[in-house]
Short mmCIF file of C-alpha atoms in Angstrom, two decimals:
data_model
loop_
_atom_site.label_atom_id
_atom_site.label_comp_id
_atom_site.label_asym_id
_atom_site.label_seq_id
_atom_site.Cartn_x
_atom_site.Cartn_y
_atom_site.Cartn_z
CA MET A 1 106.11 31.35 99.85
CA LYS A 2 105.67 34.73 102.17
CA ARG A 3 108.55 36.89 102.92
CA PHE A 4 108.90 37.98 106.74
CA LEU A 5 111.35 40.42 106.95
CA LEU A 6 112.97 41.97 103.81
CA ILE A 7 115.03 44.68 103.64
CA PRO A 8 117.00 46.36 106.95
CA LEU A 9 115.66 49.56 107.74
CA VAL A 10 119.29 51.17 108.47
CA LEU A 11 122.55 51.70 106.81
CA PHE A 12 121.30 52.16 103.34
CA LEU A 13 123.92 54.30 101.67
CA SER A 14 122.92 55.86 98.01
CA TYR A 15 124.12 53.33 95.52
CA THR A 16 123.45 52.79 91.95
CA ILE A 17 124.81 49.28 90.19
CA ALA A 18 124.64 49.02 86.57
CA ASP A 19 125.35 46.14 84.34
CA ASN A 20 126.62 47.78 80.59
CA ARG A 21 127.25 45.70 77.35
CA ASN A 22 127.51 47.05 73.99
CA GLU A 23 127.39 50.58 72.59
CA CYS A 24 123.47 52.60 72.62
CA GLU A 25 122.48 55.68 71.21
CA VAL A 26 120.02 57.58 72.64
CA SER A 27 117.77 60.14 71.67
CA ILE A 28 116.16 62.50 74.15
CA SER A 29 113.74 65.44 73.48
CA TYR A 30 113.09 68.39 76.01
CA GLN A 31 110.81 71.06 76.50
CA SER A 32 111.37 74.57 77.14
CA GLY A 33 111.63 75.18 80.68
CA TRP A 34 111.94 72.39 83.45
CA ASN A 35 112.42 69.01 82.13
CA LEU A 36 113.00 65.64 83.99
CA ILE A 37 115.83 63.84 82.68
CA SER A 38 118.52 61.05 83.47
CA LEU A 39 121.41 59.73 81.94
CA PRO A 40 120.69 56.31 79.96
CA VAL A 41 124.18 55.57 78.93
CA GLU A 42 127.75 55.20 80.56
CA VAL A 43 129.93 58.18 79.61
CA GLY A 44 133.73 59.29 79.91
CA ASP A 45 132.41 62.92 80.82
CA ALA A 46 129.14 62.97 83.01
CA HIS A 47 129.38 66.96 83.47
CA TYR A 48 125.58 67.85 82.61
CA GLN A 49 126.54 70.61 80.11
CA SER A 50 128.91 68.13 78.34
CA LEU A 51 125.64 66.32 77.79
CA PHE A 52 122.93 68.82 77.23
CA PRO A 53 125.40 72.06 75.95
CA ASN A 54 122.00 73.83 75.64
CA SER A 55 120.84 73.85 79.14
CA ILE A 56 120.86 76.93 81.54
CA GLU A 57 124.12 76.46 83.66
CA GLY A 58 123.28 76.00 87.50
CA THR A 59 119.83 74.35 87.01
CA LEU A 60 121.01 70.78 87.47
CA TYR A 61 118.87 69.14 90.83
CA SER A 62 118.92 65.93 92.49
CA PHE A 63 116.14 65.01 94.74
CA THR A 64 117.67 62.99 98.04
CA ASP A 65 116.45 62.75 101.58
CA ASN A 66 113.73 65.25 100.91
CA VAL A 67 116.07 68.08 99.77
CA TYR A 68 117.14 69.20 96.68
CA SER A 69 120.55 69.35 95.87
CA GLY A 70 122.75 71.56 93.14
CA GLU A 71 124.64 68.89 90.81
CA THR A 72 127.04 68.87 88.21
CA GLU A 73 127.47 65.29 87.14
CA MET A 74 124.81 62.95 86.19
CA ASN A 75 124.86 59.22 87.83
CA LEU A 76 122.90 56.77 86.56
CA GLY A 77 119.80 55.76 87.71
CA GLN A 78 119.18 59.27 89.46
CA GLY A 79 116.33 61.46 87.85
CA TYR A 80 117.02 65.20 87.67
CA TRP A 81 115.45 68.71 86.89
CA LEU A 82 117.06 70.83 84.32
CA PHE A 83 116.01 73.81 82.64
CA PHE A 84 116.40 74.81 78.73
CA ASN A 85 115.50 78.23 77.50
CA THR A 86 114.44 76.38 74.56
CA GLU A 87 113.10 73.22 73.04
CA GLY A 88 115.46 70.65 71.29
CA THR A 89 116.98 67.17 71.01
CA GLU A 90 120.15 65.46 72.37
CA ILE A 91 121.67 62.44 70.95
CA LEU A 92 123.71 60.67 73.74
CA THR A 93 125.93 57.67 73.10
CA GLY A 94 127.79 55.23 75.26
CA GLU A 95 127.93 52.06 76.74
CA CYS A 96 124.26 50.10 77.01
CA VAL A 97 122.52 50.12 80.81
CA ASN A 98 120.99 46.66 80.60
CA SER A 99 119.69 46.78 84.43
CA LEU A 100 120.08 48.58 87.40
CA ILE A 101 120.01 48.46 91.09
CA ILE A 102 118.69 51.61 92.69
CA SER A 103 118.80 52.43 96.46
CA MET A 104 115.74 54.19 97.61
CA ASN A 105 115.16 56.44 100.67
CA GLU A 106 111.75 56.15 102.13
CA GLY A 107 108.96 58.74 100.91
CA TRP A 108 109.59 60.32 97.10
CA ASN A 109 112.23 59.83 94.95
CA MET A 110 113.65 60.77 91.75
CA ILE A 111 114.80 57.86 89.51
CA SER A 112 115.43 56.58 85.75
CA GLY A 113 115.65 53.44 83.84
CA GLY A 114 118.76 52.33 81.66
CA SER A 115 119.38 52.37 78.07
CA TYR A 116 116.14 50.52 77.19
CA SER A 117 112.46 51.22 77.83
CA VAL A 118 110.83 49.05 80.71
CA ASP A 119 107.22 48.62 81.47
CA ILE A 120 106.60 50.01 85.14
CA SER A 121 105.04 46.50 86.22
CA ASP A 122 108.42 44.83 85.39
CA ILE A 123 110.48 47.11 88.02
CA GLY A 124 111.37 44.72 90.85
CA ASP A 125 110.80 45.42 94.24
CA PRO A 126 112.04 42.77 96.55
CA GLY A 127 110.98 44.89 99.70
CA GLY A 128 107.69 45.19 98.68
CA ILE A 129 107.85 49.08 99.21
CA ILE A 130 107.17 50.76 95.62
CA ILE A 131 103.62 52.47 96.60
CA GLU A 132 100.88 51.19 94.06
CA ASN A 133 99.98 54.04 91.89
CA ALA A 134 102.91 56.51 93.22
CA VAL A 135 104.78 56.53 89.87
CA PHE A 136 104.79 60.15 87.89
CA GLY A 137 106.42 61.72 85.19
CA PHE A 138 106.39 65.37 83.85
CA ASP A 139 106.00 66.58 80.67
CA GLY A 140 105.06 70.46 81.61
CA ASN A 141 102.37 68.58 83.48
CA TYR A 142 102.43 65.25 85.94
CA PHE A 143 101.32 62.37 84.26
CA THR A 144 101.02 58.71 85.16
CA PRO A 145 103.61 56.56 82.69
CA THR A 146 102.96 53.27 81.88
CA THR A 147 107.01 52.69 80.96
CA LEU A 148 110.56 53.95 81.86
CA GLU A 149 111.85 55.67 78.94
CA PRO A 150 115.58 55.94 78.10
CA GLY A 151 116.79 59.64 79.34
CA ILE A 152 113.65 60.74 81.13
CA GLY A 153 113.24 61.04 85.04
CA TYR A 154 110.40 59.96 86.74
CA TRP A 155 109.05 60.35 90.58
CA ILE A 156 108.20 57.40 92.34
CA LYS A 157 107.11 56.80 96.44
CA THR A 158 108.04 54.02 98.85
CA ASN A 159 106.96 53.37 102.08
CA ASN A 160 110.36 52.17 103.47
CA THR A 161 113.98 52.05 102.62
CA GLY A 162 115.30 49.64 100.27
CA PHE A 163 116.31 49.01 96.55
CA MET A 164 114.56 48.87 93.27
CA ILE A 165 115.76 46.73 90.61
CA ILE A 166 115.85 47.20 86.61
CA GLY A 167 116.00 44.43 84.80
CA SER A 168 117.78 43.96 81.18
CA ALA A 169 116.66 44.33 78.13
CA PRO A 170 115.76 41.02 76.09
CA PRO A 171 118.50 39.98 73.73
CA GLU A 172 118.28 41.02 70.09
CA GLY A 173 117.68 38.29 67.53
CA ALA A 174 116.54 35.62 70.43
CA ILE A 175 115.01 32.49 69.80
CA GLU A 176 111.65 32.49 71.52
CA ILE A 177 110.84 29.22 73.69
CA PHE A 178 107.37 28.56 74.47
CA PRO A 179 105.62 26.78 77.76
CA GLY A 180 105.27 23.01 76.40
CA ASP A 181 108.71 23.57 74.02
CA ASP A 182 111.43 21.25 74.51
CA ILE A 183 114.02 23.91 75.64
CA ASN A 184 117.01 21.06 75.36
CA TYR A 185 115.89 20.06 71.95
CA ILE A 186 115.77 23.92 70.96
CA VAL A 187 119.22 24.38 72.57
CA ASP A 188 120.65 21.38 71.09
CA ASN A 189 119.29 22.33 67.47
CA ASN A 190 121.32 25.71 67.73
CA PRO A 191 124.97 26.47 67.61
CA GLU A 192 127.10 28.37 70.30
CA GLY A 193 126.62 31.93 71.18
CA THR A 194 122.41 31.53 70.31
CA ALA A 195 120.28 33.81 72.65
CA PHE A 196 116.81 32.40 73.90
CA ILE A 197 113.61 34.32 75.47
CA ILE A 198 111.76 31.91 77.68
CA LYS A 199 108.37 33.19 77.23
CA ALA A 200 106.03 33.97 80.47
CA GLY A 201 104.67 30.67 81.67
CA ILE A 202 105.36 27.32 83.33
CA HIS A 203 108.12 25.43 81.86
CA ARG A 204 107.98 22.24 83.75
CA MET A 205 110.28 19.53 84.11
CA GLN A 206 113.32 20.58 81.81
CA GLU A 207 116.81 20.05 82.39
CA ILE A 208 118.61 22.68 80.21
CA TYR A 209 122.54 21.76 79.15
CA PRO A 210 123.54 25.36 77.66
CA LYS A 211 126.33 25.78 75.00
CA ASN A 212 129.23 28.18 75.10
CA GLY A 213 127.98 31.77 75.12
CA ASN A 214 124.24 30.81 75.40
CA THR A 215 121.74 33.58 77.15
CA PHE A 216 118.50 32.58 78.64
CA TRP A 217 116.11 35.50 79.41
CA GLY A 218 113.08 35.52 80.96
CA GLU A 219 109.82 37.13 80.22
CA THR A 220 107.73 38.51 83.50
CA GLY A 221 106.29 35.20 84.60
CA ALA A 222 108.62 33.08 83.19
CA ILE A 223 109.12 30.17 85.41
CA LEU A 224 111.29 27.18 85.20
CA ASN A 225 109.67 24.10 86.99
CA GLY A 226 111.27 20.86 88.08
CA SER A 227 108.29 19.09 89.51
CA ARG A 228 105.55 17.04 88.44
CA ILE A 229 101.79 17.77 89.39
CA LEU A 230 99.89 15.03 90.98
CA THR A 231 96.15 14.57 90.50
CA GLU A 232 95.19 11.43 90.76
CA PHE A 233 95.01 10.08 94.54
CA GLU A 234 94.36 7.04 96.33
CA THR A 235 94.18 6.05 100.06
CA GLU A 236 95.39 3.02 102.35
CA GLY A 237 95.25 2.96 105.93
CA GLY A 238 94.06 6.25 106.22
CA LEU A 239 96.66 7.80 104.35
CA TYR A 240 96.97 9.19 100.44
CA TYR A 241 99.09 8.36 98.17
CA VAL A 242 100.03 8.13 94.68
CA ALA A 243 101.34 5.30 92.78
CA ASN A 244 103.85 5.14 89.97
CA GLN A 245 106.42 7.50 91.28
CA THR A 246 109.60 5.98 89.75
CA GLN A 247 111.81 9.15 90.27
CA GLY A 248 114.68 8.56 92.95
CA ASP A 249 116.27 7.26 94.68
CA TRP A 250 119.40 9.53 94.92
CA TYR A 251 120.96 9.39 98.46
CA GLY A 252 123.56 11.99 99.77
CA GLY A 253 125.35 10.79 102.14
CA SER A 254 124.94 9.93 106.18
CA ASP A 255 124.96 11.73 109.14
CA ILE A 256 124.54 15.35 107.80
CA CYS A 257 120.65 15.59 108.90
CA GLN A 258 119.59 17.09 111.73
CA GLU A 259 117.57 15.13 114.20
CA GLY A 260 113.92 14.22 112.90
CA TRP A 261 114.66 15.35 109.07
CA GLU A 262 116.82 11.92 108.69
CA ARG A 263 115.51 12.02 104.53
CA CYS A 264 116.85 15.62 103.75
CA ASN A 265 119.55 14.01 101.91
CA HIS A 266 117.25 12.65 99.30
CA PRO A 267 116.54 15.28 96.72
CA GLU A 268 112.87 14.51 96.20
CA ASP A 269 110.34 17.09 98.01
CA LEU A 270 106.50 17.44 98.27
CA TYR A 271 104.96 20.55 97.94
CA PHE A 272 101.40 21.90 99.09
CA ASP A 273 100.57 25.23 97.74
CA ASP A 274 104.48 25.93 97.24
CA GLU A 275 105.15 25.08 101.20
CA PRO A 276 107.66 21.62 101.03
CA LEU A 277 106.51 18.92 103.69
CA ARG A 278 109.03 16.92 106.00
CA HIS A 279 110.12 13.94 104.29
CA VAL A 280 110.41 11.33 107.15
CA ASN A 281 112.12 7.74 107.19
CA THR A 282 109.41 5.47 107.68
CA LEU A 283 105.34 5.21 106.85
CA ALA A 284 104.63 4.92 110.47
CA ASP A 285 106.29 8.81 110.74
CA VAL A 286 103.67 10.21 108.49
CA ALA A 287 101.30 12.77 110.03
CA PRO A 288 100.09 16.13 108.87
CA GLY A 289 102.97 18.04 107.49
CA LYS A 290 104.90 14.97 106.93
CA TRP A 291 105.32 12.71 103.54
CA PHE A 292 107.06 9.18 103.00
CA PHE A 293 108.42 8.17 99.82
CA ASN A 294 108.32 4.24 99.17
CA TYR A 295 111.16 4.00 96.78
CA ASP A 296 110.58 0.25 96.74
CA ASN A 297 106.88 0.60 95.31
CA ASP A 298 107.21 3.79 93.56
CA ARG A 299 104.44 5.69 95.81
CA ILE A 300 104.27 8.88 97.67
CA TYR A 301 102.17 8.74 100.99
CA PHE A 302 101.10 11.85 103.06
CA ALA A 303 98.30 12.78 105.26
CA ASP A 304 96.89 16.18 104.36
CA ASP A 305 93.61 16.03 102.46
CA PRO A 306 94.83 17.62 98.39
CA THR A 307 91.40 18.38 97.94
CA GLY A 308 91.69 22.16 96.46
CA HIS A 309 95.07 22.30 97.18
CA THR A 310 97.91 22.42 94.28
CA VAL A 311 100.42 19.15 95.07
CA GLU A 312 103.48 18.78 93.50
CA THR A 313 106.68 16.52 93.67
CA SER A 314 110.18 17.64 92.60
CA VAL A 315 111.63 15.17 90.02
CA THR A 316 114.08 17.24 87.15
CA TYR A 317 117.66 17.59 89.11
CA PHE A 318 118.84 20.84 87.81
CA ALA A 319 117.60 23.95 85.42
CA PHE A 320 120.65 24.44 84.03
CA THR A 321 123.72 22.59 84.36
CA ASN A 322 126.47 21.35 81.40
CA SER A 323 130.44 22.37 81.35
CA ALA A 324 129.65 25.22 79.01
CA SER A 325 131.44 28.69 79.29
CA SER A 326 129.88 32.27 78.87
CA VAL A 327 126.46 31.22 79.77
CA THR A 328 124.06 34.15 81.19
CA ILE A 329 120.76 33.52 83.02
CA GLN A 330 118.45 36.48 83.59
CA ASN A 331 115.03 37.38 84.65
CA LEU A 332 113.88 33.26 85.59
CA VAL A 333 111.79 32.26 88.43
CA ILE A 334 113.74 28.96 88.76
CA GLU A 335 111.63 26.56 91.46
CA LYS A 336 111.11 23.06 92.73
CA PHE A 337 114.23 21.13 91.39
CA ALA A 338 115.49 17.96 92.58
CA SER A 339 118.96 19.41 93.04
CA MET A 340 121.16 17.01 95.29
CA VAL A 341 122.67 17.84 98.36
CA MET A 342 125.92 20.14 97.43
CA MET A 343 124.69 20.57 94.03
CA GLY A 344 122.88 23.67 92.58
CA ALA A 345 119.57 23.93 90.38
CA VAL A 346 121.83 26.57 88.53
CA GLY A 347 125.03 26.00 87.55
CA SER A 348 126.09 22.86 89.33
CA THR A 349 128.93 21.14 87.22
CA GLY A 350 128.56 24.30 84.93
CA GLY A 351 131.74 26.12 83.14
CA GLU A 352 133.57 29.10 83.89
CA ASN A 353 132.26 32.77 83.10
CA TRP A 354 128.35 32.34 83.97
CA LEU A 355 126.18 35.64 84.43
CA VAL A 356 123.51 34.87 86.86
CA GLU A 357 121.56 38.01 87.01
CA GLY A 358 117.46 39.20 88.20
CA ASN A 359 116.15 35.67 89.16
CA GLU A 360 114.53 34.44 91.76
CA VAL A 361 115.78 30.57 92.78
CA ARG A 362 113.34 29.26 95.22
CA LEU A 363 112.33 25.83 96.73
CA ASN A 364 115.14 23.64 95.09
CA HIS A 365 116.30 20.80 97.20
CA GLY A 366 120.15 21.32 97.23
CA VAL A 367 121.92 24.43 96.49
CA GLY A 368 120.16 27.67 94.94
CA VAL A 369 123.07 28.75 92.70
CA PHE A 370 126.72 26.95 92.07
CA VAL A 371 129.04 28.63 90.01
CA ARG A 372 132.58 28.93 89.20
CA SER A 373 135.48 31.11 88.06
CA GLU A 374 134.84 34.07 86.70
CA SER A 375 131.31 33.84 87.42
CA ILE A 376 129.00 36.67 88.36
CA VAL A 377 125.94 36.22 90.73
CA ARG A 378 124.04 39.36 90.88
CA ASN A 379 120.66 40.87 91.87
CA ASN A 380 118.89 37.79 92.81
CA TYR A 381 116.29 36.48 95.17
CA ILE A 382 117.60 33.16 96.60
CA HIS A 383 115.39 31.64 99.25
CA HIS A 384 113.84 29.12 100.79
CA ASN A 385 116.40 26.44 99.19
CA GLY A 386 116.60 22.81 100.95
CA GLN A 387 120.12 23.00 101.77
CA MET A 388 122.13 26.36 101.26
CA GLY A 389 121.45 29.35 98.57
CA VAL A 390 124.56 29.62 96.99
CA GLY A 391 127.94 28.03 96.45
CA THR A 392 131.21 28.08 94.67
CA GLY A 393 133.22 24.35 92.93
CA THR A 394 135.26 23.24 91.25
CA GLU A 395 137.02 19.70 90.12
CA GLU A 396 138.75 18.70 92.95
CA GLY A 397 142.25 19.97 93.20
CA PHE A 398 141.29 22.87 91.19
CA TRP A 399 140.66 26.86 92.43
CA VAL A 400 138.04 29.07 91.75
CA THR A 401 139.14 32.34 90.55
CA ASN A 402 137.48 36.04 90.58
CA VAL A 403 133.69 35.35 91.51
CA LEU A 404 131.35 37.92 92.66
CA PHE A 405 128.32 37.57 94.28
CA GLU A 406 126.68 41.09 94.64
CA ALA A 407 123.32 42.86 95.74
CA ASN A 408 121.59 39.36 96.36
CA GLU A 409 118.80 38.40 98.64
CA ILE A 410 119.93 34.93 100.14
CA SER A 411 116.88 34.24 103.07
CA TYR A 412 115.66 31.03 104.37
CA ASN A 413 117.44 28.14 103.27
CA ASN A 414 117.87 25.02 104.31
CA TYR A 415 114.61 24.08 104.76
CA ALA A 416 115.52 20.14 104.91
CA HIS A 417 117.57 21.23 107.93
CA ILE A 418 120.97 19.42 106.88
CA ASN A 419 123.42 19.83 109.73
CA PRO A 420 124.89 23.40 109.32
CA GLY A 421 128.39 21.98 110.43
CA PHE A 422 128.28 19.97 107.11
CA GLU A 423 127.33 22.76 104.95
CA ALA A 424 124.08 24.48 105.10
CA GLY A 425 122.72 27.94 105.50
CA GLY A 426 123.29 30.92 103.10
CA SER A 427 126.40 30.33 101.55
CA LYS A 428 129.53 28.47 101.61
CA PHE A 429 132.93 28.99 99.46
CA SER A 430 135.69 26.67 99.67
CA LEU A 431 139.03 27.29 97.53
CA THR A 432 138.58 30.35 96.11
CA ASP A 433 140.70 33.48 95.30
CA GLY A 434 139.48 36.84 94.47
CA LEU A 435 135.85 35.76 95.39
CA GLU A 436 134.00 38.79 96.29
CA VAL A 437 130.63 38.85 98.43
CA ILE A 438 129.13 42.67 97.97
CA GLY A 439 125.79 43.92 99.22
CA ASN A 440 123.90 41.00 99.88
CA TYR A 441 121.32 40.96 102.42
CA VAL A 442 121.57 37.30 104.02
CA HIS A 443 119.12 36.83 106.61
CA HIS A 444 116.80 33.75 108.82
CA ASN A 445 119.18 30.93 107.29
CA ILE A 446 119.21 27.60 108.95
CA GLY A 447 123.14 27.66 109.32
CA PRO A 448 125.90 30.44 108.71
CA GLY A 449 125.20 33.47 106.89
CA LEU A 450 128.15 33.67 104.81
CA TRP A 451 131.04 30.87 104.90
CA THR A 452 134.61 30.95 103.26
CA ASP A 453 135.70 27.49 104.45
CA ILE A 454 139.20 25.81 103.28
CA ASP A 455 141.67 27.51 101.50
CA ASN A 456 140.19 30.79 100.32
CA THR A 457 142.57 33.39 99.77
CA ASN A 458 141.97 37.41 98.89
CA ILE A 459 138.81 37.29 99.65
CA LEU A 460 136.32 40.49 100.45
CA TYR A 461 133.25 40.93 102.07
CA GLU A 462 131.94 44.31 101.70
CA GLY A 463 128.75 46.21 102.56
CA ASN A 464 126.52 43.07 103.43
CA TRP A 465 123.82 42.90 105.83
CA VAL A 466 124.12 40.06 107.54
CA TRP A 467 120.80 39.54 109.84
CA TRP A 468 118.90 36.53 112.05
CA ASN A 469 121.10 33.37 110.84
CA GLN A 470 120.53 30.43 113.28
CA ASN A 471 124.90 30.03 113.22
CA GLU A 472 127.57 32.88 112.36
CA GLY A 473 126.82 35.48 110.33
CA ILE A 474 130.15 35.92 108.80
CA VAL A 475 132.84 32.77 109.27
CA HIS A 476 136.43 32.68 107.36
CA GLU A 477 137.63 29.27 108.50
CA ILE A 478 141.04 27.65 107.34
CA SER A 479 141.77 30.35 105.23
CA HIS A 480 143.43 33.65 104.69
CA ASP A 481 144.10 37.21 103.43
CA VAL A 482 140.69 38.44 103.95
CA VAL A 483 139.16 41.67 104.00
CA ILE A 484 135.48 42.42 105.96
CA ARG A 485 134.62 45.46 106.34
CA ASN A 486 131.27 47.78 105.98
CA ASN A 487 129.10 45.56 107.04
CA ASP A 488 125.92 45.15 109.16
CA VAL A 489 126.04 42.15 111.46
CA ARG A 490 123.66 41.11 113.61
CA TYR A 491 121.12 38.78 115.75
CA ASN A 492 123.06 36.12 114.28
CA GLY A 493 123.60 32.64 116.53
#
């Protein structure tokens, strides 16, 4: 799936967002002379001579906007020059830094990782701004690193402003799950609080019911895919068809589709090389780029020649769904689930206190991510979902409290063309108290960008870029007690 507009070129402030858990101890060795160093843990006193008492006073320098600046306090995600008269080692103890979101200027930047080693290839670059082979470390001479090591600073060059993402470390003692394994069987046969590593590869048609306290952490290249590959094609009346498709027919309500998209309320999709085709209402409407599911005879019809193409149809409703609480979902690609309208591929009927972080959520028919109270949705790329990017919900009559959506890219959602006045586009939040929507890039959604509708209170919209959405940029409707500040809202309908 191509991305046409990525990170805005203006209004980028210098910031770092960190996810901190537990306590870490990091040993940092330094040489006599200049060193590129960093702060790898969260500490109470970040003065450089409290951290490195053998350093020479007045020699801590950062580099921002092509200018060196003398510093006294060290920040997470930032690299620094620091001078020592003799070599030595310092041990720093503090809260672990599992993940970082670091703002980047165009050109050279001095950056750092967190509390764990991270492969250079695992650095998240949602804007495609990092220049290939332009990362350097320094050990007396410049060298090309393969990993970012804790406590060390690095030079990195970008072709634009934007941000980079350094993901979380894999959970200790986790159970590994390989492609082909029955994920939910493994979850069922382990206790609450178990952590799982989803190994690289495609895990197809898996619906996961977490237990309280479960963690699901994906290796680079780990994909949860809710679709079935179609390989056996026949022809009839000038069209191709695939038989024995018994999934569906779940119906998502009437009068919610835009004209010409009358089957938007059916959760099944057909994909040609990762592009969803338009689901039409009758066999006679099938043409290139369109398809028809005859639910009566279990056949999928389409006009495009499948030769040499990957053809998939969504089958599984949800990637993660259950009433469990304190569930963590990190570093996964979650795609092509047949999630229903107003329900999420991630978290649709989930419990409270979910952390959904560092994932790519795409090409799911309904909502990408849907969470309840005390949850955090952070640092995800949520795009090209059929109805909407993100939302909140709970059982009728209950409030959703204290939810944070932070530093996500939410874009190109509502490919199914559900009527935006019903509920579609970037987001919709209802019956919330204490919702915070901070630092997200919300663009090119077919519908509103950010929308609070019906009895939302104590809401904060801050530091979001909301561009090129078909309807309103930010709308606060039938709600009250909202702060909307320091957002960049432009080019919306």
